[in-house]
PDB file of C-alpha atoms and ligand atoms in Angstrom:
ATOM      1  CA  UNK X   1     -38.451  -3.726 -23.123  1.00  0.00           C
ATOM      2  CA  UNK X   2     -38.587  -6.888 -25.177  1.00  0.00           C
ATOM      3  CA  UNK X   3     -35.867  -7.780 -27.668  1.00  0.00           C
ATOM      4  CA  UNK X   4     -36.990 -10.076 -30.476  1.00  0.00           C
ATOM      5  CA  UNK X   5     -34.982 -11.503 -33.331  1.00  0.00           C
ATOM      6  CA  UNK X   6     -37.577 -13.238 -35.496  1.00  0.00           C
ATOM      7  CA  UNK X   7     -40.641 -12.072 -37.402  1.00  0.00           C
ATOM      8  CA  UNK X   8     -42.751 -14.716 -35.631  1.00  0.00           C
ATOM      9  CA  UNK X   9     -41.707 -13.445 -32.176  1.00  0.00           C
ATOM     10  CA  UNK X  10     -42.293  -9.869 -33.283  1.00  0.00           C
ATOM     11  CA  UNK X  11     -45.821 -10.602 -34.516  1.00  0.00           C
ATOM     12  CA  UNK X  12     -46.674 -12.528 -31.329  1.00  0.00           C
ATOM     13  CA  UNK X  13     -45.387  -9.651 -29.197  1.00  0.00           C
ATOM     14  CA  UNK X  14     -47.354  -7.082 -31.179  1.00  0.00           C
ATOM     15  CA  UNK X  15     -50.621  -9.019 -31.262  1.00  0.00           C
ATOM     16  CA  UNK X  16     -52.463  -6.776 -28.797  1.00  0.00           C
ATOM     17  CA  UNK X  17     -50.978  -3.496 -30.048  1.00  0.00           C
ATOM     18  CA  UNK X  18     -53.535  -1.034 -31.399  1.00  0.00           C
ATOM     19  CA  UNK X  19     -51.195   1.599 -32.768  1.00  0.00           C
ATOM     20  CA  UNK X  20     -47.582   0.475 -33.099  1.00  0.00           C
ATOM     21  CA  UNK X  21     -45.230   3.398 -33.746  1.00  0.00           C
ATOM     22  CA  UNK X  22     -42.017   2.422 -35.471  1.00  0.00           C
ATOM     23  CA  UNK X  23     -38.468   3.787 -35.707  1.00  0.00           C
ATOM     24  CA  UNK X  24     -36.228   1.860 -38.132  1.00  0.00           C
ATOM     25  CA  UNK X  25     -32.493   2.170 -37.424  1.00  0.00           C
ATOM     26  CA  UNK X  26     -29.196   0.584 -38.338  1.00  0.00           C
ATOM     27  CA  UNK X  27     -28.036   0.764 -34.708  1.00  0.00           C
ATOM     28  CA  UNK X  28     -25.015   2.684 -33.386  1.00  0.00           C
ATOM     29  CA  UNK X  29     -27.619   4.905 -31.799  1.00  0.00           C
ATOM     30  CA  UNK X  30     -27.253   8.522 -30.715  1.00  0.00           C
ATOM     31  CA  UNK X  31     -29.553  11.201 -29.292  1.00  0.00           C
ATOM     32  CA  UNK X  32     -31.034  11.789 -32.762  1.00  0.00           C
ATOM     33  CA  UNK X  33     -32.420   8.240 -32.850  1.00  0.00           C
ATOM     34  CA  UNK X  34     -33.603   8.479 -29.254  1.00  0.00           C
ATOM     35  CA  UNK X  35     -35.539  11.672 -30.053  1.00  0.00           C
ATOM     36  CA  UNK X  36     -37.347   9.667 -32.767  1.00  0.00           C
ATOM     37  CA  UNK X  37     -38.168   6.983 -30.208  1.00  0.00           C
ATOM     38  CA  UNK X  38     -39.538   9.631 -27.828  1.00  0.00           C
ATOM     39  CA  UNK X  39     -41.731  10.881 -30.670  1.00  0.00           C
ATOM     40  CA  UNK X  40     -42.887   7.318 -31.406  1.00  0.00           C
ATOM     41  CA  UNK X  41     -43.885   6.906 -27.754  1.00  0.00           C
ATOM     42  CA  UNK X  42     -46.080  10.002 -28.017  1.00  0.00           C
ATOM     43  CA  UNK X  43     -47.683   8.833 -31.258  1.00  0.00           C
ATOM     44  CA  UNK X  44     -48.471   5.178 -30.627  1.00  0.00           C
ATOM     45  CA  UNK X  45     -49.419   2.765 -27.866  1.00  0.00           C
ATOM     46  CA  UNK X  46     -46.315   0.616 -28.451  1.00  0.00           C
ATOM     47  CA  UNK X  47     -42.931   1.989 -29.551  1.00  0.00           C
ATOM     48  CA  UNK X  48     -40.956  -0.396 -31.752  1.00  0.00           C
ATOM     49  CA  UNK X  49     -37.382   0.193 -32.940  1.00  0.00           C
ATOM     50  CA  UNK X  50     -35.544  -2.033 -35.376  1.00  0.00           C
ATOM     51  CA  UNK X  51     -31.805  -2.534 -35.520  1.00  0.00           C
ATOM     52  CA  UNK X  52     -30.625  -3.950 -38.826  1.00  0.00           C
ATOM     53  CA  UNK X  53     -27.585  -2.981 -40.868  1.00  0.00           C
ATOM     54  CA  UNK X  54     -29.017  -3.310 -44.351  1.00  0.00           C
ATOM     55  CA  UNK X  55     -26.471  -4.655 -46.826  1.00  0.00           C
ATOM     56  CA  UNK X  56     -28.702  -3.685 -49.774  1.00  0.00           C
ATOM     57  CA  UNK X  57     -28.174   0.052 -49.260  1.00  0.00           C
ATOM     58  CA  UNK X  58     -24.363  -0.026 -49.244  1.00  0.00           C
ATOM     59  CA  UNK X  59     -22.214   0.152 -52.369  1.00  0.00           C
ATOM     60  CA  UNK X  60     -19.379  -2.396 -52.546  1.00  0.00           C
ATOM     61  CA  UNK X  61     -16.732   0.190 -51.548  1.00  0.00           C
ATOM     62  CA  UNK X  62     -18.810   1.601 -48.665  1.00  0.00           C
ATOM     63  CA  UNK X  63     -18.650   0.842 -44.941  1.00  0.00           C
ATOM     64  CA  UNK X  64     -21.058  -2.118 -44.582  1.00  0.00           C
ATOM     65  CA  UNK X  65     -18.436  -4.364 -42.965  1.00  0.00           C
ATOM     66  CA  UNK X  66     -16.990  -1.699 -40.694  1.00  0.00           C
ATOM     67  CA  UNK X  67     -20.346  -0.088 -39.804  1.00  0.00           C
ATOM     68  CA  UNK X  68     -20.308  -0.080 -35.972  1.00  0.00           C
ATOM     69  CA  UNK X  69     -22.402  -2.880 -34.465  1.00  0.00           C
ATOM     70  CA  UNK X  70     -23.083  -1.761 -30.883  1.00  0.00           C
ATOM     71  CA  UNK X  71     -26.061  -3.936 -30.020  1.00  0.00           C
ATOM     72  CA  UNK X  72     -25.773  -4.077 -26.204  1.00  0.00           C
ATOM     73  CA  UNK X  73     -25.206  -0.324 -25.879  1.00  0.00           C
ATOM     74  CA  UNK X  74     -28.038   0.378 -28.328  1.00  0.00           C
ATOM     75  CA  UNK X  75     -30.461  -1.753 -26.279  1.00  0.00           C
ATOM     76  CA  UNK X  76     -29.456   0.052 -23.081  1.00  0.00           C
ATOM     77  CA  UNK X  77     -30.142   3.425 -24.748  1.00  0.00           C
ATOM     78  CA  UNK X  78     -33.471   2.251 -26.168  1.00  0.00           C
ATOM     79  CA  UNK X  79     -34.535   0.930 -22.769  1.00  0.00           C
ATOM     80  CA  UNK X  80     -33.766   4.309 -21.184  1.00  0.00           C
ATOM     81  CA  UNK X  81     -35.657   6.089 -23.983  1.00  0.00           C
ATOM     82  CA  UNK X  82     -38.766   4.051 -23.184  1.00  0.00           C
ATOM     83  CA  UNK X  83     -38.791   1.809 -26.253  1.00  0.00           C
ATOM     84  CA  UNK X  84     -41.141  -1.167 -25.794  1.00  0.00           C
ATOM     85  CA  UNK X  85     -39.888  -3.591 -28.438  1.00  0.00           C
ATOM     86  CA  UNK X  86     -36.574  -3.929 -30.268  1.00  0.00           C
ATOM     87  CA  UNK X  87     -36.699  -5.945 -33.472  1.00  0.00           C
ATOM     88  CA  UNK X  88     -33.172  -7.046 -34.312  1.00  0.00           C
ATOM     89  CA  UNK X  89     -33.351  -9.658 -37.060  1.00  0.00           C
ATOM     90  CA  UNK X  90     -30.270 -11.416 -38.352  1.00  0.00           C
ATOM     91  CA  UNK X  91     -29.560 -11.185 -42.055  1.00  0.00           C
ATOM     92  CA  UNK X  92     -30.998 -14.663 -42.725  1.00  0.00           C
ATOM     93  CA  UNK X  93     -34.202 -13.756 -40.908  1.00  0.00           C
ATOM     94  CA  UNK X  94     -34.855 -10.669 -43.017  1.00  0.00           C
ATOM     95  CA  UNK X  95     -33.341 -11.985 -46.255  1.00  0.00           C
ATOM     96  CA  UNK X  96     -33.831 -15.794 -46.068  1.00  0.00           C
ATOM     97  CA  UNK X  97     -33.418 -15.945 -49.829  1.00  0.00           C
ATOM     98  CA  UNK X  98     -31.754 -13.454 -52.182  1.00  0.00           C
ATOM     99  CA  UNK X  99     -33.964 -10.342 -52.186  1.00  0.00           C
ATOM    100  CA  UNK X 100     -34.688 -10.258 -55.899  1.00  0.00           C
ATOM    101  CA  UNK X 101     -37.967  -8.359 -55.571  1.00  0.00           C
ATOM    102  CA  UNK X 102     -37.036  -4.748 -54.920  1.00  0.00           C
ATOM    103  CA  UNK X 103     -38.757  -1.396 -54.481  1.00  0.00           C
ATOM    104  CA  UNK X 104     -37.228   1.119 -56.870  1.00  0.00           C
ATOM    105  CA  UNK X 105     -38.114   4.771 -56.370  1.00  0.00           C
ATOM    106  CA  UNK X 106     -38.674   6.858 -59.509  1.00  0.00           C
ATOM    107  CA  UNK X 107     -35.552   8.461 -60.987  1.00  0.00           C
ATOM    108  CA  UNK X 108     -36.568  12.103 -60.465  1.00  0.00           C
ATOM    109  CA  UNK X 109     -36.344  11.615 -56.684  1.00  0.00           C
ATOM    110  CA  UNK X 110     -34.308   8.394 -56.397  1.00  0.00           C
ATOM    111  CA  UNK X 111     -31.436   9.165 -58.764  1.00  0.00           C
ATOM    112  CA  UNK X 112     -30.604  12.738 -57.755  1.00  0.00           C
ATOM    113  CA  UNK X 113     -28.396  14.051 -54.914  1.00  0.00           C
ATOM    114  CA  UNK X 114     -27.756  11.020 -52.650  1.00  0.00           C
ATOM    115  CA  UNK X 115     -29.049   8.713 -55.379  1.00  0.00           C
ATOM    116  CA  UNK X 116     -26.575  10.168 -57.880  1.00  0.00           C
ATOM    117  CA  UNK X 117     -23.569   9.709 -55.623  1.00  0.00           C
ATOM    118  CA  UNK X 118     -24.774   6.425 -54.098  1.00  0.00           C
ATOM    119  CA  UNK X 119     -26.455   4.603 -57.009  1.00  0.00           C
ATOM    120  CA  UNK X 120     -28.971   2.043 -55.805  1.00  0.00           C
ATOM    121  CA  UNK X 121     -28.997   3.481 -52.280  1.00  0.00           C
ATOM    122  CA  UNK X 122     -32.685   4.354 -52.242  1.00  0.00           C
ATOM    123  CA  UNK X 123     -33.695   1.038 -53.799  1.00  0.00           C
ATOM    124  CA  UNK X 124     -31.875  -0.633 -50.902  1.00  0.00           C
ATOM    125  CA  UNK X 125     -33.542   1.674 -48.382  1.00  0.00           C
ATOM    126  CA  UNK X 126     -37.050   1.317 -49.851  1.00  0.00           C
ATOM    127  CA  UNK X 127     -36.736  -2.448 -50.109  1.00  0.00           C
ATOM    128  CA  UNK X 128     -35.724  -2.913 -46.474  1.00  0.00           C
ATOM    129  CA  UNK X 129     -38.194  -0.329 -45.182  1.00  0.00           C
ATOM    130  CA  UNK X 130     -41.033  -1.998 -47.115  1.00  0.00           C
ATOM    131  CA  UNK X 131     -39.980  -5.316 -45.604  1.00  0.00           C
ATOM    132  CA  UNK X 132     -39.671  -3.883 -42.084  1.00  0.00           C
ATOM    133  CA  UNK X 133     -43.099  -2.291 -42.509  1.00  0.00           C
ATOM    134  CA  UNK X 134     -44.479  -5.717 -43.499  1.00  0.00           C
ATOM    135  CA  UNK X 135     -42.929  -7.265 -40.381  1.00  0.00           C
ATOM    136  CA  UNK X 136     -43.883  -4.562 -37.849  1.00  0.00           C
ATOM    137  CA  UNK X 137     -47.123  -3.401 -39.513  1.00  0.00           C
ATOM    138  CA  UNK X 138     -46.902  -0.017 -37.812  1.00  0.00           C
ATOM    139  CA  UNK X 139     -49.656   2.594 -37.946  1.00  0.00           C
ATOM    140  CA  UNK X 140     -47.069   5.349 -37.711  1.00  0.00           C
ATOM    141  CA  UNK X 141     -43.321   5.489 -38.474  1.00  0.00           C
ATOM    142  CA  UNK X 142     -40.850   8.221 -37.550  1.00  0.00           C
ATOM    143  CA  UNK X 143     -37.939   9.198 -39.818  1.00  0.00           C
ATOM    144  CA  UNK X 144     -35.343  11.899 -39.134  1.00  0.00           C
ATOM    145  CA  UNK X 145     -35.144  15.039 -41.269  1.00  0.00           C
ATOM    146  CA  UNK X 146     -31.357  14.684 -41.199  1.00  0.00           C
ATOM    147  CA  UNK X 147     -31.885  12.170 -44.054  1.00  0.00           C
ATOM    148  CA  UNK X 148     -34.129  14.635 -45.856  1.00  0.00           C
ATOM    149  CA  UNK X 149     -34.248  12.910 -49.216  1.00  0.00           C
ATOM    150  CA  UNK X 150     -34.791   9.510 -47.591  1.00  0.00           C
ATOM    151  CA  UNK X 151     -37.801  10.910 -45.753  1.00  0.00           C
ATOM    152  CA  UNK X 152     -39.250  12.168 -49.057  1.00  0.00           C
ATOM    153  CA  UNK X 153     -38.583   8.889 -50.842  1.00  0.00           C
ATOM    154  CA  UNK X 154     -40.300   6.937 -48.049  1.00  0.00           C
ATOM    155  CA  UNK X 155     -43.274   9.310 -48.068  1.00  0.00           C
ATOM    156  CA  UNK X 156     -43.626   8.746 -51.829  1.00  0.00           C
ATOM    157  CA  UNK X 157     -43.424   4.982 -51.431  1.00  0.00           C
ATOM    158  CA  UNK X 158     -46.055   4.937 -48.696  1.00  0.00           C
ATOM    159  CA  UNK X 159     -48.356   7.173 -50.739  1.00  0.00           C
ATOM    160  CA  UNK X 160     -48.040   5.255 -54.007  1.00  0.00           C
ATOM    161  CA  UNK X 161     -48.443   1.828 -52.404  1.00  0.00           C
ATOM    162  CA  UNK X 162     -51.327   3.121 -50.243  1.00  0.00           C
ATOM    163  CA  UNK X 163     -49.647   1.769 -47.120  1.00  0.00           C
ATOM    164  CA  UNK X 164     -51.797   2.534 -44.059  1.00  0.00           C
ATOM    165  CA  UNK X 165     -48.876   4.175 -42.259  1.00  0.00           C
ATOM    166  CA  UNK X 166     -48.505   7.803 -41.206  1.00  0.00           C
ATOM    167  CA  UNK X 167     -44.956   9.013 -41.799  1.00  0.00           C
ATOM    168  CA  UNK X 168     -43.824  11.552 -39.217  1.00  0.00           C
ATOM    169  CA  UNK X 169     -40.680  13.675 -39.556  1.00  0.00           C
ATOM    170  CA  UNK X 170     -38.357  14.117 -36.569  1.00  0.00           C
ATOM    171  CA  UNK X 171     -36.204  17.254 -36.342  1.00  0.00           C
ATOM    172  CA  UNK X 172     -32.444  16.900 -36.779  1.00  0.00           C
ATOM    173  CA  UNK X 173     -30.608  16.808 -33.451  1.00  0.00           C
ATOM    174  CA  UNK X 174     -27.351  18.764 -33.286  1.00  0.00           C
ATOM    175  CA  UNK X 175     -24.277  18.836 -31.097  1.00  0.00           C
ATOM    176  CA  UNK X 176     -23.499  22.050 -29.199  1.00  0.00           C
ATOM    177  CA  UNK X 177     -21.468  23.459 -32.107  1.00  0.00           C
ATOM    178  CA  UNK X 178     -24.260  22.716 -34.601  1.00  0.00           C
ATOM    179  CA  UNK X 179     -22.965  19.490 -36.154  1.00  0.00           C
ATOM    180  CA  UNK X 180     -25.905  17.247 -37.089  1.00  0.00           C
ATOM    181  CA  UNK X 181     -25.806  14.054 -35.024  1.00  0.00           C
ATOM    182  CA  UNK X 182     -24.948  11.048 -37.182  1.00  0.00           C
ATOM    183  CA  UNK X 183     -23.742   7.527 -36.580  1.00  0.00           C
ATOM    184  CA  UNK X 184     -20.859   8.303 -38.935  1.00  0.00           C
ATOM    185  CA  UNK X 185     -19.567  11.202 -36.769  1.00  0.00           C
ATOM    186  CA  UNK X 186     -17.824   8.510 -34.745  1.00  0.00           C
ATOM    187  CA  UNK X 187     -15.434   7.960 -37.685  1.00  0.00           C
ATOM    188  CA  UNK X 188     -14.043  11.516 -37.373  1.00  0.00           C
ATOM    189  CA  UNK X 189     -10.626  12.203 -35.841  1.00  0.00           C
ATOM    190  CA  UNK X 190     -10.468  14.940 -33.172  1.00  0.00           C
ATOM    191  CA  UNK X 191      -9.329  17.498 -35.759  1.00  0.00           C
ATOM    192  CA  UNK X 192     -11.990  16.434 -38.238  1.00  0.00           C
ATOM    193  CA  UNK X 193     -14.640  16.605 -35.528  1.00  0.00           C
ATOM    194  CA  UNK X 194     -13.753  20.266 -34.942  1.00  0.00           C
ATOM    195  CA  UNK X 195     -13.925  20.978 -38.667  1.00  0.00           C
ATOM    196  CA  UNK X 196     -17.138  18.991 -39.250  1.00  0.00           C
ATOM    197  CA  UNK X 197     -19.537  21.814 -38.333  1.00  0.00           C
ATOM    198  CA  UNK X 198     -18.347  23.694 -41.425  1.00  0.00           C
ATOM    199  CA  UNK X 199     -20.783  21.689 -43.573  1.00  0.00           C
ATOM    200  CA  UNK X 200     -23.792  23.087 -41.723  1.00  0.00           C
ATOM    201  CA  UNK X 201     -22.193  26.561 -41.691  1.00  0.00           C
ATOM    202  CA  UNK X 202     -21.685  26.343 -45.459  1.00  0.00           C
ATOM    203  CA  UNK X 203     -25.366  25.447 -45.915  1.00  0.00           C
ATOM    204  CA  UNK X 204     -26.382  28.334 -43.682  1.00  0.00           C
ATOM    205  CA  UNK X 205     -24.237  30.762 -45.711  1.00  0.00           C
ATOM    206  CA  UNK X 206     -25.591  29.318 -48.974  1.00  0.00           C
ATOM    207  CA  UNK X 207     -29.186  29.742 -47.777  1.00  0.00           C
ATOM    208  CA  UNK X 208     -28.528  33.323 -46.670  1.00  0.00           C
ATOM    209  CA  UNK X 209     -26.955  34.275 -49.999  1.00  0.00           C
ATOM    210  CA  UNK X 210     -29.794  32.763 -52.029  1.00  0.00           C
ATOM    211  CA  UNK X 211     -32.334  34.455 -49.763  1.00  0.00           C
ATOM    212  CA  UNK X 212     -30.593  37.787 -50.287  1.00  0.00           C
ATOM    213  CA  UNK X 213     -30.898  37.427 -54.049  1.00  0.00           C
ATOM    214  CA  UNK X 214     -27.539  35.984 -55.149  1.00  0.00           C
ATOM    215  CA  UNK X 215     -27.916  33.768 -58.225  1.00  0.00           C
ATOM    216  CA  UNK X 216     -28.504  30.199 -57.047  1.00  0.00           C
ATOM    217  CA  UNK X 217     -25.904  28.560 -59.301  1.00  0.00           C
ATOM    218  CA  UNK X 218     -23.273  31.134 -58.289  1.00  0.00           C
ATOM    219  CA  UNK X 219     -24.019  30.702 -54.572  1.00  0.00           C
ATOM    220  CA  UNK X 220     -23.878  26.892 -54.900  1.00  0.00           C
ATOM    221  CA  UNK X 221     -20.578  27.008 -56.776  1.00  0.00           C
ATOM    222  CA  UNK X 222     -19.082  29.413 -54.191  1.00  0.00           C
ATOM    223  CA  UNK X 223     -20.222  27.236 -51.274  1.00  0.00           C
ATOM    224  CA  UNK X 224     -18.722  24.167 -52.919  1.00  0.00           C
ATOM    225  CA  UNK X 225     -15.417  25.932 -53.621  1.00  0.00           C
ATOM    226  CA  UNK X 226     -15.170  27.330 -50.072  1.00  0.00           C
ATOM    227  CA  UNK X 227     -15.666  23.912 -48.519  1.00  0.00           C
ATOM    228  CA  UNK X 228     -13.192  22.319 -50.950  1.00  0.00           C
ATOM    229  CA  UNK X 229     -10.595  24.984 -50.004  1.00  0.00           C
ATOM    230  CA  UNK X 230     -10.905  23.830 -46.390  1.00  0.00           C
ATOM    231  CA  UNK X 231      -9.911  20.325 -47.480  1.00  0.00           C
ATOM    232  CA  UNK X 232     -13.358  18.766 -47.947  1.00  0.00           C
ATOM    233  CA  UNK X 233     -14.416  16.810 -51.021  1.00  0.00           C
ATOM    234  CA  UNK X 234     -17.968  18.049 -51.639  1.00  0.00           C
ATOM    235  CA  UNK X 235     -20.411  15.891 -53.621  1.00  0.00           C
ATOM    236  CA  UNK X 236     -23.053  18.636 -53.733  1.00  0.00           C
ATOM    237  CA  UNK X 237     -24.179  21.788 -51.969  1.00  0.00           C
ATOM    238  CA  UNK X 238     -27.432  22.850 -53.501  1.00  0.00           C
ATOM    239  CA  UNK X 239     -30.708  24.664 -52.988  1.00  0.00           C
ATOM    240  CA  UNK X 240     -33.880  22.847 -54.018  1.00  0.00           C
ATOM    241  CA  UNK X 241     -37.559  23.276 -53.564  1.00  0.00           C
ATOM    242  CA  UNK X 242     -38.839  21.297 -50.600  1.00  0.00           C
ATOM    243  CA  UNK X 243     -41.777  19.730 -52.464  1.00  0.00           C
ATOM    244  CA  UNK X 244     -39.758  17.394 -54.711  1.00  0.00           C
ATOM    245  CA  UNK X 245     -36.090  18.447 -54.439  1.00  0.00           C
ATOM    246  CA  UNK X 246     -36.087  19.790 -57.984  1.00  0.00           C
ATOM    247  CA  UNK X 247     -34.694  23.191 -59.028  1.00  0.00           C
ATOM    248  CA  UNK X 248     -36.791  25.871 -57.343  1.00  0.00           C
ATOM    249  CA  UNK X 249     -39.043  28.388 -59.034  1.00  0.00           C
ATOM    250  CA  UNK X 250     -40.168  31.775 -57.697  1.00  0.00           C
ATOM    251  CA  UNK X 251     -42.248  31.416 -54.530  1.00  0.00           C
ATOM    252  CA  UNK X 252     -41.224  27.815 -53.696  1.00  0.00           C
ATOM    253  CA  UNK X 253     -40.266  26.964 -50.125  1.00  0.00           C
ATOM    254  CA  UNK X 254     -36.628  25.944 -50.090  1.00  0.00           C
ATOM    255  CA  UNK X 255     -34.117  23.591 -48.554  1.00  0.00           C
ATOM    256  CA  UNK X 256     -30.328  23.646 -48.814  1.00  0.00           C
ATOM    257  CA  UNK X 257     -28.792  20.185 -48.942  1.00  0.00           C
ATOM    258  CA  UNK X 258     -25.172  19.144 -48.804  1.00  0.00           C
ATOM    259  CA  UNK X 259     -22.968  16.073 -48.824  1.00  0.00           C
ATOM    260  CA  UNK X 260     -19.208  16.137 -48.539  1.00  0.00           C
ATOM    261  CA  UNK X 261     -16.346  13.925 -47.528  1.00  0.00           C
ATOM    262  CA  UNK X 262     -14.040  14.986 -44.714  1.00  0.00           C
ATOM    263  CA  UNK X 263     -11.062  12.641 -44.800  1.00  0.00           C
ATOM    264  CA  UNK X 264     -12.697   9.272 -45.320  1.00  0.00           C
ATOM    265  CA  UNK X 265     -16.009  10.193 -43.683  1.00  0.00           C
ATOM    266  CA  UNK X 266     -18.953  11.266 -45.801  1.00  0.00           C
ATOM    267  CA  UNK X 267     -21.326  13.646 -44.002  1.00  0.00           C
ATOM    268  CA  UNK X 268     -24.708  14.989 -45.085  1.00  0.00           C
ATOM    269  CA  UNK X 269     -26.818  17.828 -43.735  1.00  0.00           C
ATOM    270  CA  UNK X 270     -29.654  20.130 -44.780  1.00  0.00           C
ATOM    271  CA  UNK X 271     -31.373  23.345 -43.797  1.00  0.00           C
ATOM    272  CA  UNK X 272     -34.939  24.382 -44.539  1.00  0.00           C
ATOM    273  CA  UNK X 273     -35.266  28.110 -45.135  1.00  0.00           C
TER     274      UNK X 273
HETATM  275  O1  LIG P   1     -31.784   5.855 -41.937  1.00  0.00           O
HETATM  276  C1  LIG P   1     -31.382   4.707 -41.700  1.00  0.00           C
HETATM  277  O2  LIG P   1     -30.779   4.420 -40.656  1.00  0.00           O
HETATM  278  C2  LIG P   1     -31.626   3.611 -42.728  1.00  0.00           C
HETATM  279  O3  LIG P   1     -31.550   4.095 -44.014  1.00  0.00           O
HETATM  280  C3  LIG P   1     -32.940   2.855 -42.486  1.00  0.00           C
HETATM  281  C4  LIG P   1     -34.147   3.758 -42.692  1.00  0.00           C
HETATM  282  C5  LIG P   1     -32.974   2.260 -41.089  1.00  0.00           C
HETATM  283  C6  LIG P   1     -33.065   1.711 -43.503  1.00  0.00           C
HETATM  284  O4  LIG P   1     -32.036   0.789 -43.355  1.00  0.00           O
END
């Protein structure tokens, strides 16, 4: 496995690649990321992972400074997972000048749900992903379904800019109790870790109630109240249609999405049903 820190090194290393398959990450890797790398290995002739904590997608009060930087451990995991190239640019390499050109997703997908509670988040994500795509020039890129809305936003960006990149979705990996694996799970105290699975259970209950005919708004409000009673601070628990995350109509295929804070840790999860 080669570790490169500059765009020039990356391009030289990738010169002979026919079908680079790419997994962008912010490091602090867990089995969920490694499953994406395994998928990338199946899809391309060279598997590339990036590690870059992207300042642009954090709000001023969020955890950019404290976000765990675990570079050595991440490289060891990537090596074991069969990654061929790790691209780990410093901030000056990726943003040598202030990044004033940005990629802003349209409001109907970019400003709802995560975009409502984290304004500017998807502009930060799209901007860095566009830039990473320009550096790596992958033919295929793998994104986890755990970040469901992010996956949709990236698909839209790739489609509208006619980028020659196939976007592949990787299934969410879960701990034994059902908690979706996330880099932020490491922030949870032991007690919070036990409680954390309740977000996915709440989404499951919400999906079941909507499926059995309970009014969507009532089921969403009940799910939100139940989680809040357990001490969570929910941002949203909602059922949307999968196609564009708007309010569903009869016959649409559905997804339940949720985001809630447990103590100081904000968790997200989703369930297609
Ligand atoms: O999902 C993430 O880890 C990040 O949003 C990504 C796609 C690596 C962009 O910084």
